Coordinates of C-alpha atoms in Angstrom, one line a residue:
Chain K
M1 CA 40.1 17.7 22.5
S2 CA 41.4 19.1 19.3
D3 CA 44.9 17.8 19.8
H4 CA 43.6 14.3 19.7
L5 CA 41.3 14.6 16.7
G6 CA 42.2 12.0 14.0
W7 CA 39.3 12.2 11.6
I8 CA 35.5 13.0 11.4
A9 CA 32.8 10.5 10.6
V10 CA 29.5 11.7 9.0
D11 CA 26.2 10.1 8.2
W12 CA 24.4 12.6 6.0
G13 CA 20.9 11.6 5.4
T14 CA 17.8 13.0 3.7
S15 CA 16.3 14.7 6.8
N16 CA 19.3 15.0 9.1
L17 CA 22.9 14.4 9.6
R18 CA 25.1 13.0 12.4
L19 CA 28.8 13.7 13.0
W20 CA 31.4 12.1 15.2
A21 CA 34.8 13.4 16.1
M22 CA 37.2 10.3 16.1
D23 CA 40.7 9.9 17.5
G24 CA 43.3 8.1 15.5
A25 CA 42.4 4.7 17.1
G26 CA 38.8 5.1 16.0
D27 CA 37.3 5.9 19.4
I28 CA 34.6 8.6 19.7
L29 CA 35.7 12.0 21.1
A30 CA 32.5 13.9 20.6
R31 CA 29.3 13.8 18.5
C32 CA 26.7 16.2 17.2
E33 CA 23.5 16.1 15.2
S34 CA 21.8 18.6 12.9
D35 CA 18.5 18.7 11.0
L36 CA 20.3 20.0 7.9
G37 CA 19.7 16.9 5.8
L38 CA 19.9 16.8 2.1
N39 CA 16.3 18.2 1.8
K40 CA 17.2 21.4 3.6
I41 CA 20.5 22.3 1.8
A42 CA 20.9 24.4 -1.2
D43 CA 23.4 23.3 -3.9
D44 CA 26.5 24.9 -2.6
G45 CA 25.7 24.8 1.1
F46 CA 27.2 21.4 2.1
E47 CA 30.7 22.6 2.8
T48 CA 29.5 25.6 4.9
V49 CA 27.2 23.4 6.9
L50 CA 30.0 20.9 7.5
R51 CA 32.6 23.5 8.5
D52 CA 30.1 25.2 10.9
L53 CA 29.3 21.9 12.6
V54 CA 32.9 20.7 13.1
A55 CA 34.6 24.1 13.8
D56 CA 34.9 23.5 17.5
W57 CA 36.6 20.2 16.9
L58 CA 39.4 21.4 14.7
P59 CA 42.8 22.3 16.0
D60 CA 43.7 26.0 15.9
D61 CA 46.5 25.5 13.4
N62 CA 44.4 23.3 11.1
G63 CA 45.6 23.9 7.6
A64 CA 46.5 22.2 4.3
D65 CA 49.5 20.3 5.6
S66 CA 47.4 18.7 8.4
A67 CA 44.0 18.3 6.6
I68 CA 41.5 16.3 8.8
P69 CA 39.9 13.4 6.9
V70 CA 36.1 13.6 6.8
I71 CA 34.4 10.3 5.8
I72 CA 30.8 10.7 4.7
C73 CA 28.1 8.1 3.9
G74 CA 24.5 8.6 2.8
M75 CA 22.6 11.0 0.7
A76 CA 25.4 13.6 0.4
G77 CA 26.6 11.3 -2.5
A78 CA 23.3 11.3 -4.3
K79 CA 22.9 13.0 -7.7
Q80 CA 21.0 15.8 -5.9
G81 CA 23.6 15.8 -3.0
W82 CA 27.0 17.5 -2.5
R83 CA 28.8 15.6 -5.2
E84 CA 27.5 12.4 -6.8
A85 CA 29.3 9.3 -5.8
P86 CA 28.1 6.9 -8.5
Y87 CA 26.5 3.7 -7.1
A88 CA 28.9 0.7 -6.7
S89 CA 27.8 -2.5 -8.2
L90 CA 27.2 -6.0 -6.8
P91 CA 28.9 -8.1 -5.6
A92 CA 30.3 -5.5 -3.2
R93 CA 33.2 -5.8 -0.8
P94 CA 34.1 -3.2 1.9
A95 CA 37.4 -2.2 0.2
S96 CA 35.8 -1.7 -3.2
L97 CA 33.0 0.4 -1.7
A98 CA 35.5 2.6 0.0
A99 CA 37.5 2.9 -3.3
G100 CA 34.4 4.4 -4.9
A101 CA 34.5 7.5 -2.7
V102 CA 34.6 10.9 -4.4
Q103 CA 36.3 14.1 -3.1
P104 CA 34.3 17.3 -3.7
P105 CA 36.4 20.4 -4.4
L106 CA 36.6 22.6 -1.2
S107 CA 36.8 26.4 -0.9
K108 CA 39.7 26.2 1.5
A109 CA 42.1 23.8 3.1
G110 CA 42.0 22.0 6.5
L111 CA 39.6 19.2 5.6
A112 CA 39.9 16.2 3.2
V113 CA 36.4 15.1 2.4
Y114 CA 35.5 11.7 1.1
I115 CA 31.9 10.8 0.1
L116 CA 31.2 7.1 -0.1
P117 CA 29.1 5.6 -2.9
G118 CA 25.8 3.9 -2.5
L119 CA 25.0 0.5 -4.0
K120 CA 22.9 -0.5 -6.9
Q121 CA 21.4 -3.7 -8.2
V122 CA 20.3 -3.7 -11.9
D123 CA 18.7 -7.1 -12.2
D124 CA 15.7 -6.8 -9.8
P125 CA 16.3 -3.0 -9.6
D126 CA 17.3 -1.6 -6.2
V127 CA 19.4 1.1 -4.6
M128 CA 20.7 2.0 -1.2
R129 CA 22.8 5.0 0.1
G130 CA 24.0 4.8 3.7
E131 CA 22.9 1.3 4.5
E132 CA 25.8 -0.2 2.6
T133 CA 28.1 1.5 5.2
Q134 CA 26.1 -0.1 8.1
L135 CA 26.5 -3.4 6.4
V136 CA 30.3 -2.9 6.1
G137 CA 30.3 -2.2 9.9
F138 CA 28.3 -5.3 10.6
M139 CA 30.6 -7.4 8.5
A140 CA 33.7 -6.0 10.4
D141 CA 32.2 -7.5 13.6
N142 CA 30.7 -10.6 12.1
S143 CA 33.2 -11.8 9.5
D144 CA 31.7 -15.3 9.3
F145 CA 28.1 -14.2 8.9
A146 CA 26.2 -15.7 6.0
G147 CA 22.6 -14.8 5.4
W148 CA 20.2 -11.8 5.4
V149 CA 20.7 -8.6 7.3
C150 CA 17.6 -6.5 7.8
L151 CA 17.7 -2.7 8.2
P152 CA 14.2 -1.6 9.2
G153 CA 13.0 1.8 8.2
T154 CA 10.6 3.8 6.0
H155 CA 12.0 1.7 3.2
S156 CA 13.4 -1.3 4.9
K157 CA 16.4 -3.1 3.3
W158 CA 17.4 -6.7 3.4
A159 CA 20.9 -7.5 2.2
H160 CA 22.3 -10.9 1.5
I161 CA 25.9 -11.3 2.8
A162 CA 28.3 -14.2 2.3
N163 CA 32.1 -14.4 2.6
G164 CA 32.4 -10.8 3.6
T165 CA 30.6 -9.7 0.4
I166 CA 27.2 -8.1 -0.2
T167 CA 25.7 -10.3 -2.9
G168 CA 22.2 -8.8 -3.3
F169 CA 19.5 -6.8 -1.6
R170 CA 15.8 -6.1 -1.5
T171 CA 14.0 -2.9 -0.4
Y172 CA 10.4 -3.1 0.9
M173 CA 8.1 -0.1 1.1
S174 CA 6.6 -1.5 4.3
G175 CA 7.1 1.6 6.5
E176 CA 5.8 4.1 4.0
V177 CA 2.8 1.9 3.1
F178 CA 2.0 1.5 6.9
A179 CA 2.2 5.3 7.3
L180 CA 0.0 6.1 4.3
L181 CA -2.6 3.4 5.1
S182 CA -2.8 4.1 8.8
Q183 CA -3.1 7.9 8.3
Q184 CA -4.9 8.4 5.1
S185 CA -6.8 5.3 3.9
I186 CA -10.1 3.9 5.1
L187 CA -8.1 1.9 7.6
R188 CA -7.4 5.2 9.5
H189 CA -10.7 4.5 11.2
S190 CA -9.5 1.2 12.6
M191 CA -6.1 2.2 14.0
Q192 CA -6.4 1.2 17.7
G193 CA -4.2 -1.3 19.5
A194 CA -0.7 -0.4 18.2
D195 CA 1.0 -2.4 20.8
D196 CA -1.3 -5.4 20.9
A197 CA 1.3 -8.2 20.8
V198 CA -1.2 -11.0 20.4
A199 CA -2.9 -9.4 17.4
F200 CA 0.5 -8.5 15.9
D201 CA 1.7 -12.1 16.2
K202 CA -1.5 -13.5 14.8
A203 CA -1.3 -11.1 11.8
V204 CA 2.3 -12.2 11.2
K205 CA 1.2 -15.8 11.3
D206 CA -1.7 -15.1 8.9
V207 CA 0.7 -14.0 6.2
A208 CA 3.6 -16.4 7.1
V209 CA 3.1 -18.4 3.9
P210 CA 3.9 -16.1 1.0
S211 CA 0.7 -15.4 -1.0
G212 CA -0.6 -12.7 -3.2
D213 CA -3.4 -11.6 -0.9
L214 CA -1.9 -8.7 1.0
L215 CA -4.3 -6.2 -0.7
H216 CA -7.2 -8.3 0.6
R217 CA -5.8 -8.8 4.0
L218 CA -5.6 -5.1 4.5
F219 CA -9.3 -4.7 4.0
T220 CA -10.1 -7.4 6.5
I221 CA -8.8 -5.0 9.2
R222 CA -11.7 -2.7 8.4
A223 CA -14.2 -5.4 7.7
G224 CA -13.3 -7.4 10.8
G225 CA -14.4 -4.4 12.9
L226 CA -17.7 -4.1 11.1
V227 CA -18.7 -7.7 11.3
G228 CA -17.4 -8.2 14.9
A229 CA -14.7 -10.7 13.8
N230 CA -11.8 -8.9 15.5
G231 CA -11.3 -9.6 19.1
G232 CA -11.2 -6.0 20.4
Q233 CA -9.4 -3.0 19.1
T234 CA -6.4 -4.4 17.2
G235 CA -6.3 -2.6 13.8
A236 CA -2.9 -0.9 14.1
A237 CA -1.3 -4.1 15.4
Q238 CA -2.9 -6.1 12.5
L239 CA -1.7 -3.6 9.9
S240 CA 1.8 -3.6 11.3
G241 CA 1.8 -7.4 11.4
F242 CA 0.4 -7.9 7.9
V243 CA 3.0 -5.4 6.4
I244 CA 6.1 -6.5 8.3
G245 CA 5.0 -10.1 8.3
S246 CA 4.6 -10.3 4.5
E247 CA 8.0 -8.7 4.1
I248 CA 9.6 -11.2 6.4
A249 CA 7.7 -14.2 4.8
D250 CA 9.1 -13.2 1.5
I251 CA 12.7 -13.2 2.9
V252 CA 12.2 -16.4 4.8
A253 CA 11.1 -18.1 1.6
R254 CA 14.5 -17.0 0.0
L255 CA 16.7 -18.3 2.8
G256 CA 19.5 -20.6 1.6
K257 CA 20.8 -23.5 3.6
G258 CA 22.7 -22.3 6.6
D259 CA 21.6 -18.7 6.1
S260 CA 21.2 -16.7 9.3
I261 CA 19.1 -13.5 9.9
A262 CA 20.4 -10.4 11.7
L263 CA 18.9 -7.0 12.4
I264 CA 20.5 -3.6 12.4
G265 CA 18.4 -0.8 13.9
D266 CA 17.2 0.7 17.1
G267 CA 14.0 1.7 18.8
K268 CA 10.5 0.2 18.6
L269 CA 10.6 -0.6 14.9
A270 CA 13.6 -3.0 15.3
V271 CA 11.9 -4.6 18.3
R272 CA 8.8 -5.2 16.2
Y273 CA 10.9 -6.8 13.4
R274 CA 12.6 -8.9 16.0
Q275 CA 9.2 -10.0 17.3
A276 CA 7.9 -10.9 13.8
L277 CA 11.1 -12.9 13.2
S278 CA 10.5 -14.8 16.4
V279 CA 7.1 -15.8 15.1
H280 CA 9.0 -17.5 12.3
G281 CA 11.3 -19.2 14.8
F282 CA 14.3 -16.9 14.4
D283 CA 16.1 -15.4 17.4
S284 CA 17.8 -12.4 15.9
A285 CA 20.1 -10.1 17.8
I286 CA 19.7 -6.4 17.1
V287 CA 22.9 -4.7 16.2
D288 CA 22.8 -1.0 17.2
A289 CA 22.5 1.2 14.1
E290 CA 25.0 3.8 15.2
V291 CA 27.6 1.1 16.0
A292 CA 27.1 -0.3 12.6
T293 CA 27.4 3.1 10.8
L294 CA 30.5 4.0 12.7
G295 CA 32.0 0.6 12.1
G296 CA 31.5 1.1 8.4
L297 CA 33.0 4.6 8.4
R298 CA 36.0 3.3 10.4
R299 CA 36.6 0.7 7.8
A300 CA 36.4 3.2 4.9
Y301 CA 38.7 5.6 6.8
A302 CA 41.3 2.8 7.1
V303 CA 41.1 2.0 3.4
L304 CA 41.1 5.6 2.2
T305 CA 43.9 6.9 4.4
K306 CA 46.4 4.1 4.1
Chain B
M1 CA -44.8 10.2 -17.9
S2 CA -46.4 10.1 -14.5
D3 CA -49.3 7.9 -15.5
H4 CA -46.8 5.2 -16.5
L5 CA -44.6 5.3 -13.4
G6 CA -44.5 1.9 -11.7
W7 CA -41.7 2.3 -9.2
I8 CA -38.4 4.0 -8.6
A9 CA -34.9 2.4 -8.5
V10 CA -32.2 4.1 -6.4
D11 CA -28.5 3.3 -6.0
W12 CA -27.5 5.5 -3.0
G13 CA -23.7 5.5 -2.7
T14 CA -21.2 7.3 -0.5
S15 CA -20.4 10.2 -2.8
N16 CA -23.5 10.3 -5.1
L17 CA -26.8 8.7 -5.9
R18 CA -28.6 7.7 -9.1
L19 CA -32.3 7.3 -9.6
W20 CA -34.4 5.7 -12.3
A21 CA -38.1 6.0 -13.0
M22 CA -39.4 2.6 -14.0
D23 CA -42.6 1.5 -15.6
G24 CA -44.5 -1.6 -14.4
A25 CA -42.6 -3.8 -16.9
G26 CA -39.2 -2.7 -15.6
D27 CA -38.3 -0.4 -18.5
I28 CA -36.6 2.9 -17.8
L29 CA -38.8 6.0 -18.2
A30 CA -36.3 8.6 -16.9
R31 CA -33.1 8.9 -14.8
C32 CA -31.3 11.4 -12.7
E33 CA -28.2 11.8 -10.7
S34 CA -27.2 13.8 -7.7
D35 CA -24.0 14.3 -5.6
L36 CA -26.0 14.1 -2.4
G37 CA -24.3 10.8 -1.4
L38 CA -24.2 9.5 2.2
N39 CA -21.3 11.8 3.0
K40 CA -23.2 14.9 2.3
I41 CA -26.5 14.2 4.0
A42 CA -27.4 15.0 7.6
D43 CA -29.2 12.4 9.7
D44 CA -32.8 13.2 8.7
G45 CA -32.2 14.5 5.2
F46 CA -32.6 11.3 3.2
E47 CA -36.4 11.6 2.8
T48 CA -36.2 15.2 1.8
V49 CA -33.5 14.6 -0.8
L50 CA -35.4 11.6 -2.2
R51 CA -38.7 13.5 -2.5
D52 CA -37.0 16.5 -4.1
L53 CA -35.3 14.3 -6.7
V54 CA -38.4 12.3 -7.7
A55 CA -41.1 15.1 -7.4
D56 CA -41.5 15.6 -11.1
W57 CA -41.9 11.9 -11.7
L58 CA -44.8 11.4 -9.3
P59 CA -48.5 11.5 -10.4
D60 CA -50.5 14.5 -9.2
D61 CA -52.8 12.4 -7.1
N62 CA -50.0 10.4 -5.6
G63 CA -51.1 9.4 -2.1
A64 CA -51.3 6.6 0.5
D65 CA -53.5 4.3 -1.6
S66 CA -51.2 4.5 -4.6
A67 CA -47.8 4.6 -2.9
I68 CA -44.9 4.3 -5.4
P69 CA -42.4 1.6 -4.4
V70 CA -38.8 3.0 -4.1
I71 CA -36.2 0.2 -4.0
I72 CA -32.8 1.5 -2.7
C73 CA -29.5 -0.3 -2.6
G74 CA -26.1 0.9 -1.3
M75 CA -24.9 3.0 1.6
A76 CA -28.4 4.4 2.5
G77 CA -28.7 1.1 4.5
A78 CA -25.4 1.5 6.4
K79 CA -25.3 2.2 10.1
Q80 CA -24.6 5.8 9.4
G81 CA -27.2 5.9 6.6
W82 CA -30.9 6.5 6.4
R83 CA -31.9 3.4 8.3
E84 CA -29.7 0.5 8.9
A85 CA -30.4 -2.6 6.9
P86 CA -28.3 -5.2 8.7
Y87 CA -25.9 -7.2 6.6
A88 CA -27.3 -10.4 5.1
S89 CA -25.1 -13.5 5.6
L90 CA -23.6 -16.0 3.3
P91 CA -24.5 -18.0 1.3
A92 CA -26.9 -15.4 -0.1
R93 CA -29.6 -15.8 -2.8
P94 CA -31.4 -13.0 -4.5
A95 CA -34.7 -13.6 -2.7
S96 CA -33.2 -13.8 0.7
L97 CA -31.3 -10.5 0.1
A98 CA -34.5 -8.8 -0.9
A99 CA -36.3 -10.2 2.1
G100 CA -33.7 -8.4 4.3
A101 CA -34.9 -4.9 3.1
V102 CA -36.0 -2.4 5.8
Q103 CA -38.6 0.3 5.5
P104 CA -37.8 3.6 7.1
P105 CA -40.7 5.5 8.6
L106 CA -41.8 8.4 6.3
S107 CA -43.1 11.8 7.2
K108 CA -45.9 11.6 4.7
A109 CA -47.6 9.2 2.3
G110 CA -47.0 8.6 -1.4
L111 CA -43.9 6.5 -1.4
A112 CA -43.1 3.0 0.0
V113 CA -39.4 2.9 0.6
Y114 CA -37.4 -0.3 0.8
I115 CA -33.7 -0.2 1.6
L116 CA -31.8 -3.4 0.7
P117 CA -29.2 -5.0 3.0
G118 CA -25.5 -5.3 2.3
L119 CA -23.7 -8.6 2.6
K120 CA -21.2 -9.7 5.2
Q121 CA -18.7 -12.5 5.6
V122 CA -17.5 -13.3 9.1
D123 CA -14.8 -15.9 8.4
D124 CA -12.2 -14.0 6.4
P125 CA -14.0 -10.8 7.3
D126 CA -15.5 -8.8 4.5
V127 CA -18.5 -6.5 3.7
M128 CA -20.2 -5.0 0.7
R129 CA -23.1 -2.6 0.2
G130 CA -24.5 -2.1 -3.3
E131 CA -22.3 -4.6 -5.1
E132 CA -24.6 -7.5 -3.9
T133 CA -27.4 -5.9 -5.9
Q134 CA -25.2 -5.8 -9.0
L135 CA -24.4 -9.4 -8.5
V136 CA -28.1 -10.2 -8.3
G137 CA -28.6 -8.4 -11.6
F138 CA -25.7 -10.3 -13.1
M139 CA -27.2 -13.6 -11.9
A140 CA -30.6 -12.8 -13.4
D141 CA -28.9 -12.6 -16.9
N142 CA -26.4 -15.4 -16.3
S143 CA -28.3 -18.1 -14.3
D144 CA -25.8 -20.8 -15.1
F145 CA -22.7 -18.8 -14.2
A146 CA -20.2 -20.5 -11.8
G147 CA -17.0 -18.7 -10.8
W148 CA -15.8 -15.3 -9.8
V149 CA -17.3 -12.0 -10.7
C150 CA -15.1 -8.9 -10.3
L151 CA -16.4 -5.4 -9.5
P152 CA -13.4 -3.1 -10.0
G153 CA -13.3 0.1 -7.9
T154 CA -11.5 1.9 -5.1
H155 CA -12.0 -1.3 -3.1
S156 CA -12.5 -3.9 -5.8
K157 CA -14.7 -6.9 -4.9
W158 CA -14.5 -10.4 -6.2
A159 CA -17.6 -12.6 -5.5
H160 CA -17.8 -16.3 -6.0
I161 CA -21.1 -17.4 -7.5
A162 CA -22.5 -20.9 -8.0
N163 CA -26.1 -22.2 -8.5
G164 CA -27.6 -18.7 -8.3
T165 CA -26.0 -18.1 -4.9
I166 CA -23.2 -15.8 -3.7
T167 CA -21.0 -18.2 -1.7
G168 CA -18.1 -15.9 -0.7
F169 CA -16.3 -12.7 -1.6
R170 CA -13.0 -10.9 -1.2
T171 CA -12.3 -7.1 -1.2
Y172 CA -8.9 -5.8 -2.4
M173 CA -7.7 -2.3 -1.5
S174 CA -5.9 -2.1 -4.9
G175 CA -7.5 1.2 -6.1
E176 CA -6.9 3.1 -2.8
V177 CA -3.4 1.7 -2.6
F178 CA -2.7 2.8 -6.2
A179 CA -4.1 6.3 -5.5
L180 CA -2.1 6.8 -2.3
L181 CA 1.2 5.5 -3.7
S182 CA 0.9 7.3 -7.0
Q183 CA 0.1 10.6 -5.4
Q184 CA 1.8 10.6 -2.0
S185 CA 4.6 8.1 -1.7
I186 CA 8.1 8.2 -3.1
L187 CA 6.7 6.6 -6.3
R188 CA 5.0 9.9 -7.1
H189 CA 8.3 10.9 -8.8
S190 CA 8.0 7.9 -11.1
M191 CA 4.4 8.2 -12.4
Q192 CA 4.8 8.5 -16.1
G193 CA 3.4 6.1 -18.7
A194 CA -0.1 5.5 -17.4
D195 CA -1.2 3.9 -20.6
D196 CA 1.9 2.0 -21.5
A197 CA 0.3 -1.3 -22.4
V198 CA 3.6 -3.2 -22.8
A199 CA 4.8 -2.2 -19.3
F200 CA 1.4 -2.9 -17.8
D201 CA 1.4 -6.4 -19.2
K202 CA 4.9 -7.1 -18.1
A203 CA 4.1 -6.0 -14.6
V204 CA 1.1 -8.3 -14.5
K205 CA 3.2 -11.1 -15.7
D206 CA 5.9 -10.3 -13.1
V207 CA 3.4 -10.9 -10.3
A208 CA 1.4 -13.7 -12.0
V209 CA 2.7 -16.3 -9.6
P210 CA 1.4 -15.4 -6.1
S211 CA 4.2 -14.4 -3.8
G212 CA 4.7 -12.2 -0.8
D213 CA 7.0 -9.7 -2.5
L214 CA 4.5 -6.9 -3.5
L215 CA 6.1 -4.4 -1.1
H216 CA 9.4 -5.0 -2.7
R217 CA 8.1 -4.9 -6.3
L218 CA 6.7 -1.5 -5.6
F219 CA 10.1 -0.1 -4.8
T220 CA 11.6 -1.5 -8.0
I221 CA 9.5 1.1 -9.8
R222 CA 11.5 3.8 -8.2
A223 CA 14.8 2.0 -8.3
G224 CA 14.4 0.9 -11.9
G225 CA 14.5 4.5 -13.0
L226 CA 17.5 5.3 -10.9
V227 CA 19.6 2.4 -12.2
G228 CA 18.3 2.6 -15.8
A229 CA 16.6 -0.8 -15.7
N230 CA 13.2 0.5 -16.8
G231 CA 12.8 0.9 -20.6
G232 CA 11.5 4.4 -20.7
Q233 CA 8.9 6.2 -18.6
T234 CA 6.7 3.4 -17.4
G235 CA 6.2 3.9 -13.7
A236 CA 2.4 4.4 -13.6
A237 CA 1.8 1.4 -15.8
Q238 CA 4.1 -0.7 -13.6
L239 CA 2.3 0.4 -10.4
S240 CA -1.1 -0.4 -11.9
G241 CA 0.1 -3.7 -13.2
F242 CA 1.7 -4.8 -9.9
V243 CA -1.4 -3.8 -7.9
I244 CA -4.1 -5.1 -10.2
G245 CA -1.9 -8.1 -11.2
S246 CA -1.3 -9.3 -7.7
E247 CA -5.0 -9.1 -7.0
I248 CA -5.9 -11.1 -10.0
A249 CA -3.1 -13.7 -9.4
D250 CA -4.6 -14.2 -5.9
I251 CA -8.0 -14.9 -7.4
V252 CA -6.7 -17.1 -10.3
A253 CA -5.0 -19.3 -7.6
R254 CA -8.4 -19.8 -6.0
L255 CA -10.2 -20.8 -9.2
G256 CA -12.1 -24.1 -8.9
K257 CA -12.5 -26.6 -11.7
G258 CA -14.9 -25.1 -14.3
D259 CA -14.9 -21.7 -12.7
S260 CA -15.4 -18.7 -15.1
I261 CA -14.4 -15.1 -14.5
A262 CA -16.7 -12.1 -15.4
L263 CA -16.4 -8.4 -14.9
I264 CA -19.0 -5.8 -13.9
G265 CA -17.9 -2.2 -14.5
D266 CA -17.4 0.6 -16.9
G267 CA -14.7 2.9 -18.1
K268 CA -11.0 2.6 -18.2
L269 CA -10.6 0.7 -14.9
A270 CA -12.8 -2.2 -16.1
V271 CA -10.8 -2.3 -19.4
R272 CA -7.6 -2.4 -17.4
Y273 CA -8.8 -5.4 -15.4
R274 CA -9.9 -7.1 -18.6
Q275 CA -6.4 -6.6 -20.0
A276 CA -4.8 -8.0 -16.9
L277 CA -7.1 -11.0 -17.1
S278 CA -6.2 -11.5 -20.7
V279 CA -2.5 -11.8 -19.6
H280 CA -3.7 -14.7 -17.5
G281 CA -5.5 -16.2 -20.5
F282 CA -9.0 -15.2 -19.6
D283 CA -11.3 -13.5 -22.2
S284 CA -13.8 -11.9 -19.8
A285 CA -16.8 -9.9 -21.1
I286 CA -17.5 -6.6 -19.2
V287 CA -21.1 -6.4 -18.0
D288 CA -22.2 -2.7 -17.8
A289 CA -22.4 -1.6 -14.1
E290 CA -25.7 0.3 -14.6
V291 CA -27.3 -2.7 -16.3
A292 CA -26.3 -4.9 -13.4
T293 CA -27.5 -2.5 -10.7
L294 CA -30.9 -2.1 -12.4
G295 CA -31.2 -5.8 -12.9
G296 CA -30.7 -6.4 -9.2
L297 CA -33.1 -3.6 -8.2
R298 CA -35.7 -5.1 -10.6
R299 CA -35.3 -8.5 -9.0
A300 CA -35.7 -7.0 -5.5
Y301 CA -38.8 -5.0 -6.7
A302 CA -40.4 -8.2 -8.0
V303 CA -39.8 -10.0 -4.7
L304 CA -40.9 -7.1 -2.4
T305 CA -44.1 -6.2 -4.3
K306 CA -45.5 -9.6 -5.0

């Protein structure tokens, strides 16, 4: 394979990293994963970890005059990462994001490492690192898209896109709040029915009109069981519906004329967001998260190596 | 003192209990506290705990023909308590609440124990146990009050009162959400400035108009520090302001014409609620929580022993 290797794509997150060997045309030759995310790496360990993981992919004669480009997005560029890639500012276009990449000094030749910047928003403070690359990948395949793109997760992100530009974004702590409340609050006693679709839809509907009563709604999950108001064991579905539903209701209230909604993600969580969006009347396709990440890294590779 | 003892008032909560020796006129002769709340008592231990705590207060010849009334509010009446006192329903008046008291069987004479019921709301499910007695005490001293009474706490309660009747109530998980987020979420890294009054007021103002964006606001506490948008170390004050502020905004949006707002509580938390209410233009007096509890127990004593 090594004679076809064109470059290496890396998504280096907090808890793990994923790498792809790419040929010159941007097709995937191989992939690998590791749990050596930002949290597990000492200050100077990034280069060693990277070289270990890609060693088998490199040509035998790999040296300074044929350095393989490595394009990295994610937490490797955080202040506590490999080398800080300062946040880019809004509005952000794919080319300007790529132009913000930093190159960490390396101990030996053979690789040319580029770490992409995250994105910041000062007014209505917010930050992302990694998701901006997925958004770039999404835009590459959806050049006419105008509206909000959702990236579900522990801290879900919603970015507004228009004319091939990221114009703003909002992070919601929905996933972390769900985890803490379901495992450690008084609601832990009410966590049955995770997949009760009827209860989930009802909860999403209950919070469809933005209001300030989320902190009260949460307690009704517990109280509903005590007073017999809940139809069966539906606490987990209710909690999920209230949390995801209030997030979506807040975005729907911000939709401009002609704005669409799209989802980037995978697994059960993306399906749940899609279901909540359908309660609001939106039929949103789910773009695969890996496809979006690779699309964004491809775009950065093209900018950085031309 | 024993020759003056008229009855005993008890507030038996989840984590502790408080007892007052009362004379026939309802004045306090003595008081004591214990950490033997509901969570620390085995099934049949309630009577033993009670008798141990009040032993010194009882007259030497205390027996069946001179049984001392003991009026108990709180979690002793929960399903997992001493004896279940089924929730009373809305609308609730002081006399009907007292009439719902249950008498647990005792192993010997000398006491006549009454456990007061909690209160439930089926439509918009909610429950309380103990706070209803504080509300009764509040109404005894404020017979003309119409509006919402707030009882801050881990699960803060807001009750609507009119014409000497509790007509509805809402519990908010604000205190528990604050504790979990400040200690265990990503926001734990941003918890400086607990007493920053300016940042607290600003956060309350930021959420003064009810909206669905609380889960986003929370993340701005973290992001504001990263992008330099927060003026100094204000995370804890912001979190407190967002959580308490969104709760109060939800209540203010429900105020009817002529409705007042009052607070029952003590300590820093009640002061913080008062401050948040002042941001909304309300000047709410704080009624002492013990005064309210004893007022409610006095009222129940009068109903149950006449």
